C-alpha positions as MATLAB code, in Angstrom:
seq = 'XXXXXXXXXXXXXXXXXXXXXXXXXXXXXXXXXXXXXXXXXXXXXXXXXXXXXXXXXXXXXXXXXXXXX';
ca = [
     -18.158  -40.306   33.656;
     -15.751  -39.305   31.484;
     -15.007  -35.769   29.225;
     -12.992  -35.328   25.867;
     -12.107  -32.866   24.462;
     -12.564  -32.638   20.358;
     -11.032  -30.596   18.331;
     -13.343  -29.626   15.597;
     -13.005  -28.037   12.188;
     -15.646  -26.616    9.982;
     -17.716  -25.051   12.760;
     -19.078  -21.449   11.508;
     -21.962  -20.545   13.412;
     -24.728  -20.693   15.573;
     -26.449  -23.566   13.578;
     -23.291  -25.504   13.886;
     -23.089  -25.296   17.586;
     -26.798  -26.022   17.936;
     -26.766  -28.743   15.044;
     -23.327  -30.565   16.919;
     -24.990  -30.038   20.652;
     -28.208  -31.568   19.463;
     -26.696  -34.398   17.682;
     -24.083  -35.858   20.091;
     -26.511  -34.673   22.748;
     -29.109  -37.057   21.893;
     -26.684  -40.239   21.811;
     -27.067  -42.726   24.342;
     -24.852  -41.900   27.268;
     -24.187  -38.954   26.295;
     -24.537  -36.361   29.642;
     -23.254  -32.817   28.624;
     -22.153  -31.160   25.348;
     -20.481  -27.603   24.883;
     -19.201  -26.180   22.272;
     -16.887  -23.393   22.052;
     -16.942  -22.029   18.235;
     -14.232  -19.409   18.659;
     -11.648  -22.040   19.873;
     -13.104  -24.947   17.648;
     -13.881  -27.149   20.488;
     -16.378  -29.637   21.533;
     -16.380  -31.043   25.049;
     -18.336  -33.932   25.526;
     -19.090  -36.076   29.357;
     -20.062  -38.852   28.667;
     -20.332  -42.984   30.293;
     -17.563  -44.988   28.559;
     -20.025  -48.252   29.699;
     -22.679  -46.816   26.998;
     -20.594  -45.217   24.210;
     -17.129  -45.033   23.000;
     -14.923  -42.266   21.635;
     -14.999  -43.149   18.144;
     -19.028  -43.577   17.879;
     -18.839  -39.576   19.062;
     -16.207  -38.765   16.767;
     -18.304  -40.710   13.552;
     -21.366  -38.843   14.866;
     -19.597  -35.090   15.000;
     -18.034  -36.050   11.238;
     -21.522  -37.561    9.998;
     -22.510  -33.940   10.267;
     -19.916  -32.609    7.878;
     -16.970  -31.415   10.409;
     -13.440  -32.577   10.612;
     -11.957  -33.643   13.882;
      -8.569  -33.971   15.291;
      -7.727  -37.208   16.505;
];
């Protein structure tokens, strides 16, 4: 299992957190998503077997947020 950290911009409020949990959440191999709004942070565990770095990324940006590479 492995955890990255994202640095995300765009993030406003409750919806956003909710919206960006749910989302990456629900991707295969996905096992734990927090998200800390005040810092602009999304930490995601997840198994690098199932899904990749980049299909998390394209998922968080699909929903209108820019991240930090």
């Amino acid at each position: 299992m492995l955890t990255e950290t994202f640095h995300v911009k765009g993030m406003t409020c409750g919806h956003c957190v909710s919206s960006v949990e749910n989302s990456v959440g629900d991707l295969d191999g996905v096992e734990e998503v927090k998200v800390e709004l005040e810092k602009g942070v999304v930490e995601v565990s997840f198994d690098a077997t199932q899904i990749k770095r980049k299909q998390i990324k394209e998922m968080i940006e699909d929903l209108g947020y820019s991240v930090d590479s």
